[in-house]
Amino acid sequence: MFLIIGTTIGAGYASGRELWEFFGHGSGLAIVMFIVFFSMSCYAIMMISHHYQATEYRPVLKEIVGKRLLPIYDVMVFLYLYTTTVVMLSGSGATGQAFNLPYWWGIAFIVIMLVVLFMRDISGVLSINQFILPILIIGLLYVLLTFTVDQKLNIFSHWREQYNWTAAFPFTALNILPLVAVLGAIGNKIVSKREILVASLGSGLILGVLTYIYNNSLIQIADEILLYEIPLFAILKSYPFQMVLFMTILLWFAIFTTAASGVLGITTRLLSYFKLPFWLLVFLILATMIPLTTLGFSTLISVLYPLYGLLNLYVLTRLLLFPIWNKMEK
């Protein structure tokens, strides 16, 4: 469950930038639809991954998109993981700047930490998600609920405005592709179908509630968001420095867990081609990403995320119809 949430809550999500690109005003119904779509998709991916006892994402992807489209989506998954990990490295640089540290220091720090993490192979990623994610979710909820109480916000004040309900489709589609890659690498570690059900429903509900409260807070500061690279800092501007510091550290951990998930998907895919130690392959992959971080954090998110959200709609459709086409094949 925390691996799923850790893959989804990255720099884009935790900073509020990704949510604002897709949701904003009139999106309450869209977020409810996202909970349903996301849970169904996670369930389908894990069922396939468990069935094949997969250790990398290709068998799972082949089952979802079919043999003909596999090469196209294989390249797309790889490019998605690669570019979003670049976004995470860039986000680490932007977070470092919040402490008046040079942009490159933030990037160098996350690269070193990722290499150290993967010295323990895949088990390092699983254990760090179980440790970091509860703290991150509780911290983010605390800040958002504090902001809601302080500003006397009504959580359901915009419920009658539902014109943006279609945002549920590209937003879910965007977040599904990395899950295919990450959950496809741990199929052999899933023990039972009950585990799959709990993980799917639990992660969908937690993300849905968090998304709704976060989006409601962002609506209140809509006029100020343009002034901030990271919208979360617009919410935190009137709070003590200690809270800003705490949330900045949590934001970096959100960046770190998603970068780790992306690197996991890429490395497990390339491992059969390169006979290198896991950590060394991780280092070489990260080294090729560093030059691309010069594009900037918000620019990367505003261009790449909506584009990937649209391209992944076919994958989402297949996953939502999984019970039907699975029965037909049987």
Short mmCIF file of C-alpha atoms in Angstrom, two decimals:
data_model
loop_
_atom_site.label_atom_id
_atom_site.label_comp_id
_atom_site.label_asym_id
_atom_site.label_seq_id
_atom_site.Cartn_x
_atom_site.Cartn_y
_atom_site.Cartn_z
CA MET A 1 0.00 0.00 0.00
CA PHE A 2 2.78 2.42 0.90
CA LEU A 3 4.75 1.44 -2.21
CA ILE A 4 1.71 2.46 -4.32
CA ILE A 5 1.27 5.75 -2.43
CA GLY A 6 5.04 6.43 -2.51
CA THR A 7 5.08 5.97 -6.28
CA THR A 8 2.14 8.38 -6.69
CA ILE A 9 3.06 11.11 -4.16
CA GLY A 10 6.13 12.64 -5.75
CA ALA A 11 7.44 16.15 -6.18
CA GLY A 12 4.54 17.08 -8.46
CA TYR A 13 1.83 15.81 -6.12
CA ALA A 14 3.26 16.78 -2.72
CA SER A 15 4.13 20.29 -3.93
CA GLY A 16 0.54 20.80 -5.18
CA ARG A 17 1.72 21.63 -8.71
CA GLU A 18 0.43 18.41 -10.30
CA LEU A 19 -2.98 18.70 -8.57
CA TRP A 20 -3.42 22.27 -9.76
CA GLU A 21 -2.58 21.30 -13.37
CA PHE A 22 -5.46 18.76 -13.42
CA PHE A 23 -8.03 19.78 -10.78
CA GLY A 24 -8.72 23.17 -9.20
CA HIS A 25 -12.29 24.55 -9.26
CA GLY A 26 -15.23 22.19 -9.95
CA SER A 27 -13.29 18.97 -9.36
CA GLY A 28 -14.97 17.28 -6.36
CA LEU A 29 -16.66 14.59 -8.47
CA ALA A 30 -13.44 14.12 -10.47
CA ILE A 31 -11.57 13.24 -7.26
CA VAL A 32 -14.27 10.73 -6.20
CA MET A 33 -14.03 9.14 -9.68
CA PHE A 34 -10.24 9.06 -9.29
CA ILE A 35 -10.58 6.98 -6.07
CA VAL A 36 -12.70 4.38 -7.90
CA PHE A 37 -10.56 4.29 -11.06
CA PHE A 38 -7.28 4.20 -9.15
CA SER A 39 -8.34 1.35 -6.84
CA MET A 40 -9.68 -0.72 -9.75
CA SER A 41 -6.51 -0.16 -11.78
CA CYS A 42 -4.18 -1.08 -8.90
CA TYR A 43 -6.20 -4.24 -8.28
CA ALA A 44 -5.94 -5.28 -11.95
CA ILE A 45 -2.18 -4.57 -12.16
CA MET A 46 -1.40 -6.54 -8.99
CA MET A 47 -3.60 -9.46 -10.02
CA ILE A 48 -1.71 -9.74 -13.32
CA SER A 49 1.68 -9.23 -11.64
CA HIS A 50 0.87 -11.87 -8.99
CA HIS A 51 -0.35 -14.32 -11.66
CA TYR A 52 2.93 -14.07 -13.61
CA GLN A 53 5.10 -13.80 -10.46
CA ALA A 54 6.72 -10.90 -12.34
CA THR A 55 10.11 -9.40 -11.49
CA GLU A 56 9.94 -6.66 -14.18
CA TYR A 57 7.07 -4.84 -15.88
CA ARG A 58 7.06 -6.29 -19.45
CA PRO A 59 4.90 -9.41 -18.77
CA VAL A 60 2.34 -7.22 -16.98
CA LEU A 61 2.39 -4.56 -19.73
CA LYS A 62 1.99 -7.22 -22.43
CA GLU A 63 -1.11 -8.58 -20.68
CA ILE A 64 -2.62 -5.07 -20.45
CA VAL A 65 -1.92 -3.57 -23.91
CA GLY A 66 -1.43 -6.75 -26.00
CA LYS A 67 1.48 -8.11 -28.01
CA ARG A 68 1.19 -5.60 -30.90
CA LEU A 69 1.27 -2.47 -28.76
CA LEU A 70 3.84 -3.83 -26.29
CA PRO A 71 6.94 -2.33 -28.03
CA ILE A 72 5.30 1.13 -28.21
CA TYR A 73 4.19 1.15 -24.58
CA ASP A 74 7.46 -0.43 -23.44
CA VAL A 75 9.31 2.59 -24.85
CA MET A 76 6.66 4.93 -23.42
CA VAL A 77 6.88 3.44 -19.91
CA PHE A 78 10.66 3.70 -20.03
CA LEU A 79 10.56 7.33 -21.21
CA TYR A 80 7.91 8.16 -18.61
CA LEU A 81 9.97 6.70 -15.76
CA TYR A 82 13.09 8.38 -17.08
CA THR A 83 11.58 11.86 -17.50
CA THR A 84 9.62 11.81 -14.23
CA THR A 85 12.78 10.79 -12.37
CA VAL A 86 14.44 13.83 -14.00
CA VAL A 87 11.52 15.89 -12.61
CA MET A 88 12.21 14.44 -9.14
CA LEU A 89 15.92 15.33 -9.33
CA SER A 90 14.93 18.83 -10.44
CA GLY A 91 12.44 18.99 -7.54
CA SER A 92 15.25 18.12 -5.12
CA GLY A 93 17.25 21.03 -6.53
CA ALA A 94 14.23 23.37 -6.11
CA THR A 95 13.75 22.15 -2.52
CA GLY A 96 17.41 22.87 -1.77
CA GLN A 97 16.92 26.43 -3.03
CA ALA A 98 14.24 26.91 -0.35
CA PHE A 99 17.14 26.65 2.17
CA ASN A 100 19.26 29.03 0.04
CA LEU A 101 21.44 26.12 -1.06
CA PRO A 102 22.76 25.91 -4.65
CA TYR A 103 20.42 24.07 -7.08
CA TRP A 104 23.13 21.47 -7.88
CA TRP A 105 23.67 20.60 -4.22
CA GLY A 106 20.07 19.40 -3.96
CA ILE A 107 20.50 17.25 -7.06
CA ALA A 108 23.86 15.81 -5.96
CA PHE A 109 22.40 14.91 -2.55
CA ILE A 110 19.45 12.92 -3.94
CA VAL A 111 21.71 11.09 -6.44
CA ILE A 112 24.05 9.96 -3.63
CA MET A 113 21.10 8.89 -1.43
CA LEU A 114 19.52 6.86 -4.26
CA VAL A 115 22.78 5.00 -4.95
CA VAL A 116 23.12 4.22 -1.22
CA LEU A 117 19.48 3.02 -1.07
CA PHE A 118 19.94 0.58 -3.97
CA MET A 119 23.03 -1.00 -2.42
CA ARG A 120 20.38 -3.10 -0.59
CA ASP A 121 18.72 -4.02 -3.91
CA ILE A 122 14.88 -3.89 -4.15
CA SER A 123 14.31 -4.55 -0.41
CA GLY A 124 15.69 -1.08 0.38
CA VAL A 125 12.88 0.63 -1.59
CA LEU A 126 10.14 -1.45 0.07
CA SER A 127 11.42 -0.80 3.60
CA ILE A 128 11.98 2.96 3.11
CA ASN A 129 8.39 3.40 1.83
CA GLN A 130 7.00 1.69 4.94
CA PHE A 131 9.01 4.06 7.12
CA ILE A 132 8.67 7.41 5.30
CA LEU A 133 5.13 7.33 3.87
CA PRO A 134 3.12 7.31 7.15
CA ILE A 135 5.12 10.35 8.36
CA LEU A 136 4.63 12.11 5.00
CA ILE A 137 0.86 11.50 4.86
CA ILE A 138 0.27 12.51 8.49
CA GLY A 139 2.46 15.62 8.06
CA LEU A 140 0.72 16.72 4.86
CA LEU A 141 -2.75 16.10 6.36
CA TYR A 142 -1.80 18.04 9.49
CA VAL A 143 -0.69 21.11 7.50
CA LEU A 144 -3.74 21.03 5.19
CA LEU A 145 -6.24 20.54 8.04
CA THR A 146 -4.52 23.30 10.08
CA PHE A 147 -4.81 25.62 7.07
CA THR A 148 -8.50 24.61 6.62
CA VAL A 149 -9.30 25.37 10.29
CA ASP A 150 -7.26 28.62 10.41
CA GLN A 151 -8.87 29.98 7.22
CA LYS A 152 -12.34 28.69 8.32
CA LEU A 153 -12.74 26.83 5.03
CA ASN A 154 -15.80 24.73 4.26
CA ILE A 155 -14.56 21.45 2.76
CA PHE A 156 -17.78 21.02 0.72
CA SER A 157 -18.27 24.69 -0.23
CA HIS A 158 -17.55 24.03 -3.94
CA TRP A 159 -19.36 20.69 -4.18
CA ARG A 160 -22.11 22.05 -6.49
CA GLU A 161 -19.50 23.04 -9.10
CA GLN A 162 -18.63 19.82 -10.95
CA TYR A 163 -17.78 21.00 -14.48
CA ASN A 164 -14.23 19.58 -14.36
CA TRP A 165 -15.26 15.93 -13.75
CA THR A 166 -13.41 14.72 -16.90
CA ALA A 167 -10.05 15.51 -15.20
CA ALA A 168 -10.38 12.15 -13.38
CA PHE A 169 -9.45 10.27 -16.56
CA PRO A 170 -6.09 11.90 -17.51
CA PHE A 171 -5.06 12.29 -13.84
CA THR A 172 -5.62 8.58 -13.08
CA ALA A 173 -4.00 7.60 -16.38
CA LEU A 174 -0.91 9.67 -15.56
CA ASN A 175 -0.44 7.92 -12.22
CA ILE A 176 -1.15 4.40 -13.49
CA LEU A 177 1.85 4.00 -15.83
CA PRO A 178 4.55 4.17 -13.12
CA LEU A 179 2.51 1.69 -11.07
CA VAL A 180 2.61 -0.80 -13.95
CA ALA A 181 6.41 -0.53 -13.86
CA VAL A 182 6.79 -0.66 -10.07
CA LEU A 183 4.13 -3.27 -9.20
CA GLY A 184 5.32 -5.31 -12.18
CA ALA A 185 8.70 -5.64 -10.45
CA ILE A 186 7.27 -7.11 -7.20
CA GLY A 187 4.76 -9.71 -8.44
CA ASN A 188 6.83 -12.50 -6.89
CA LYS A 189 6.59 -10.80 -3.46
CA ILE A 190 2.75 -10.62 -3.36
CA VAL A 191 1.46 -13.40 -1.10
CA SER A 192 -2.35 -13.42 -1.42
CA LYS A 193 -5.35 -11.89 -3.21
CA ARG A 194 -6.56 -10.41 0.09
CA GLU A 195 -3.29 -8.45 0.25
CA ILE A 196 -4.05 -7.09 -3.25
CA LEU A 197 -7.57 -6.00 -2.22
CA VAL A 198 -6.40 -4.19 0.94
CA ALA A 199 -3.54 -2.45 -0.89
CA SER A 200 -5.81 -1.31 -3.77
CA LEU A 201 -8.68 0.03 -1.67
CA GLY A 202 -6.44 1.47 1.07
CA SER A 203 -4.15 3.39 -1.27
CA GLY A 204 -7.11 4.70 -3.34
CA LEU A 205 -8.97 6.00 -0.29
CA ILE A 206 -5.91 7.58 1.35
CA LEU A 207 -4.87 9.33 -1.87
CA GLY A 208 -8.45 10.40 -2.62
CA VAL A 209 -9.08 12.02 0.79
CA LEU A 210 -5.67 13.72 0.72
CA THR A 211 -6.25 14.97 -2.84
CA TYR A 212 -9.68 16.41 -1.99
CA ILE A 213 -8.45 18.32 1.09
CA TYR A 214 -5.32 19.53 -0.76
CA ASN A 215 -7.30 20.71 -3.79
CA ASN A 216 -9.79 22.54 -1.53
CA SER A 217 -6.89 24.40 0.10
CA LEU A 218 -5.32 25.30 -3.27
CA ILE A 219 -8.62 26.79 -4.50
CA GLN A 220 -8.45 29.34 -1.65
CA ILE A 221 -5.01 30.59 -2.76
CA ALA A 222 -5.62 30.35 -6.53
CA ASP A 223 -4.51 33.98 -7.13
CA GLU A 224 -1.13 33.40 -5.47
CA ILE A 225 -0.18 30.05 -7.05
CA LEU A 226 1.34 31.74 -10.14
CA LEU A 227 3.92 33.42 -7.89
CA TYR A 228 5.21 30.12 -6.46
CA GLU A 229 7.23 27.34 -8.08
CA ILE A 230 5.89 25.07 -5.31
CA PRO A 231 2.23 25.89 -4.38
CA LEU A 232 2.61 24.21 -0.96
CA PHE A 233 4.81 27.15 0.09
CA ALA A 234 1.91 29.54 -0.70
CA ILE A 235 -0.17 27.64 1.90
CA LEU A 236 2.72 27.74 4.39
CA LYS A 237 3.69 31.41 3.94
CA SER A 238 1.94 32.65 7.11
CA TYR A 239 3.15 29.77 9.31
CA PRO A 240 6.26 29.63 11.55
CA PHE A 241 9.62 28.74 10.02
CA GLN A 242 9.68 25.43 11.92
CA MET A 243 6.57 24.20 10.06
CA VAL A 244 7.98 25.35 6.71
CA LEU A 245 11.22 23.50 7.49
CA PHE A 246 9.34 20.33 8.52
CA MET A 247 7.20 20.34 5.34
CA THR A 248 10.20 21.06 3.12
CA ILE A 249 11.96 17.97 4.54
CA LEU A 250 8.78 15.91 3.99
CA LEU A 251 8.50 17.27 0.45
CA TRP A 252 12.05 16.12 -0.23
CA PHE A 253 11.18 12.64 1.08
CA ALA A 254 8.18 12.55 -1.30
CA ILE A 255 10.55 13.41 -4.13
CA PHE A 256 12.98 10.74 -2.95
CA THR A 257 10.42 7.89 -2.74
CA THR A 258 9.09 8.60 -6.25
CA ALA A 259 12.59 8.90 -7.68
CA ALA A 260 13.40 5.55 -6.04
CA SER A 261 10.28 3.95 -7.59
CA GLY A 262 11.18 5.34 -11.03
CA VAL A 263 14.77 4.13 -10.79
CA LEU A 264 13.52 0.71 -9.63
CA GLY A 265 11.35 0.38 -12.77
CA ILE A 266 14.16 1.49 -15.10
CA THR A 267 16.90 -0.61 -13.49
CA THR A 268 14.89 -3.87 -13.33
CA ARG A 269 14.08 -3.35 -17.04
CA LEU A 270 17.75 -2.83 -18.04
CA LEU A 271 19.33 -5.39 -15.72
CA SER A 272 19.08 -8.22 -18.27
CA TYR A 273 21.07 -6.16 -20.82
CA PHE A 274 23.88 -5.01 -18.52
CA LYS A 275 25.73 -7.44 -16.29
CA LEU A 276 26.51 -4.82 -13.64
CA PRO A 277 25.87 -4.55 -9.89
CA PHE A 278 22.42 -3.06 -9.19
CA TRP A 279 23.78 0.08 -7.47
CA LEU A 280 26.30 0.80 -10.25
CA LEU A 281 23.60 0.62 -12.94
CA VAL A 282 21.50 3.01 -10.81
CA PHE A 283 24.43 5.46 -10.64
CA LEU A 284 25.01 5.35 -14.43
CA ILE A 285 21.29 5.93 -15.15
CA LEU A 286 21.18 8.91 -12.75
CA ALA A 287 24.36 10.37 -14.28
CA THR A 288 22.64 10.59 -17.70
CA MET A 289 19.68 12.46 -16.14
CA ILE A 290 21.60 15.29 -14.46
CA PRO A 291 22.04 17.51 -17.61
CA LEU A 292 18.24 17.43 -18.25
CA THR A 293 17.44 18.95 -14.83
CA THR A 294 18.39 22.41 -16.19
CA LEU A 295 14.90 22.67 -17.76
CA GLY A 296 13.33 23.54 -14.37
CA PHE A 297 10.77 21.87 -12.13
CA SER A 298 7.45 23.61 -12.94
CA THR A 299 8.23 23.68 -16.70
CA LEU A 300 8.80 19.91 -16.76
CA ILE A 301 5.54 19.21 -14.88
CA SER A 302 3.33 21.60 -16.91
CA VAL A 303 4.51 20.11 -20.24
CA LEU A 304 5.11 16.41 -19.52
CA TYR A 305 2.36 15.45 -17.05
CA PRO A 306 -0.74 16.46 -19.11
CA LEU A 307 0.86 14.87 -22.22
CA TYR A 308 1.47 11.53 -20.46
CA GLY A 309 -2.00 11.68 -18.91
CA LEU A 310 -3.58 11.72 -22.38
CA LEU A 311 -1.27 9.07 -23.87
CA ASN A 312 -2.05 6.64 -21.04
CA LEU A 313 -5.84 6.72 -21.45
CA TYR A 314 -5.78 3.44 -23.41
CA VAL A 315 -3.94 1.68 -20.54
CA LEU A 316 -6.51 3.06 -18.07
CA THR A 317 -9.43 1.87 -20.22
CA ARG A 318 -7.96 -1.64 -20.43
CA LEU A 319 -7.44 -1.78 -16.66
CA LEU A 320 -10.96 -0.54 -15.84
CA LEU A 321 -12.40 -3.19 -18.18
CA PHE A 322 -10.07 -5.88 -16.78
CA PRO A 323 -12.85 -8.04 -15.22
CA ILE A 324 -14.71 -8.10 -18.57
CA TRP A 325 -11.82 -8.93 -20.91
CA ASN A 326 -10.36 -11.36 -18.39
CA LYS A 327 -13.65 -13.33 -18.33
CA MET A 328 -13.89 -13.21 -22.15
CA GLU A 329 -10.37 -14.62 -22.53
CA LYS A 330 -11.12 -17.40 -20.03
#
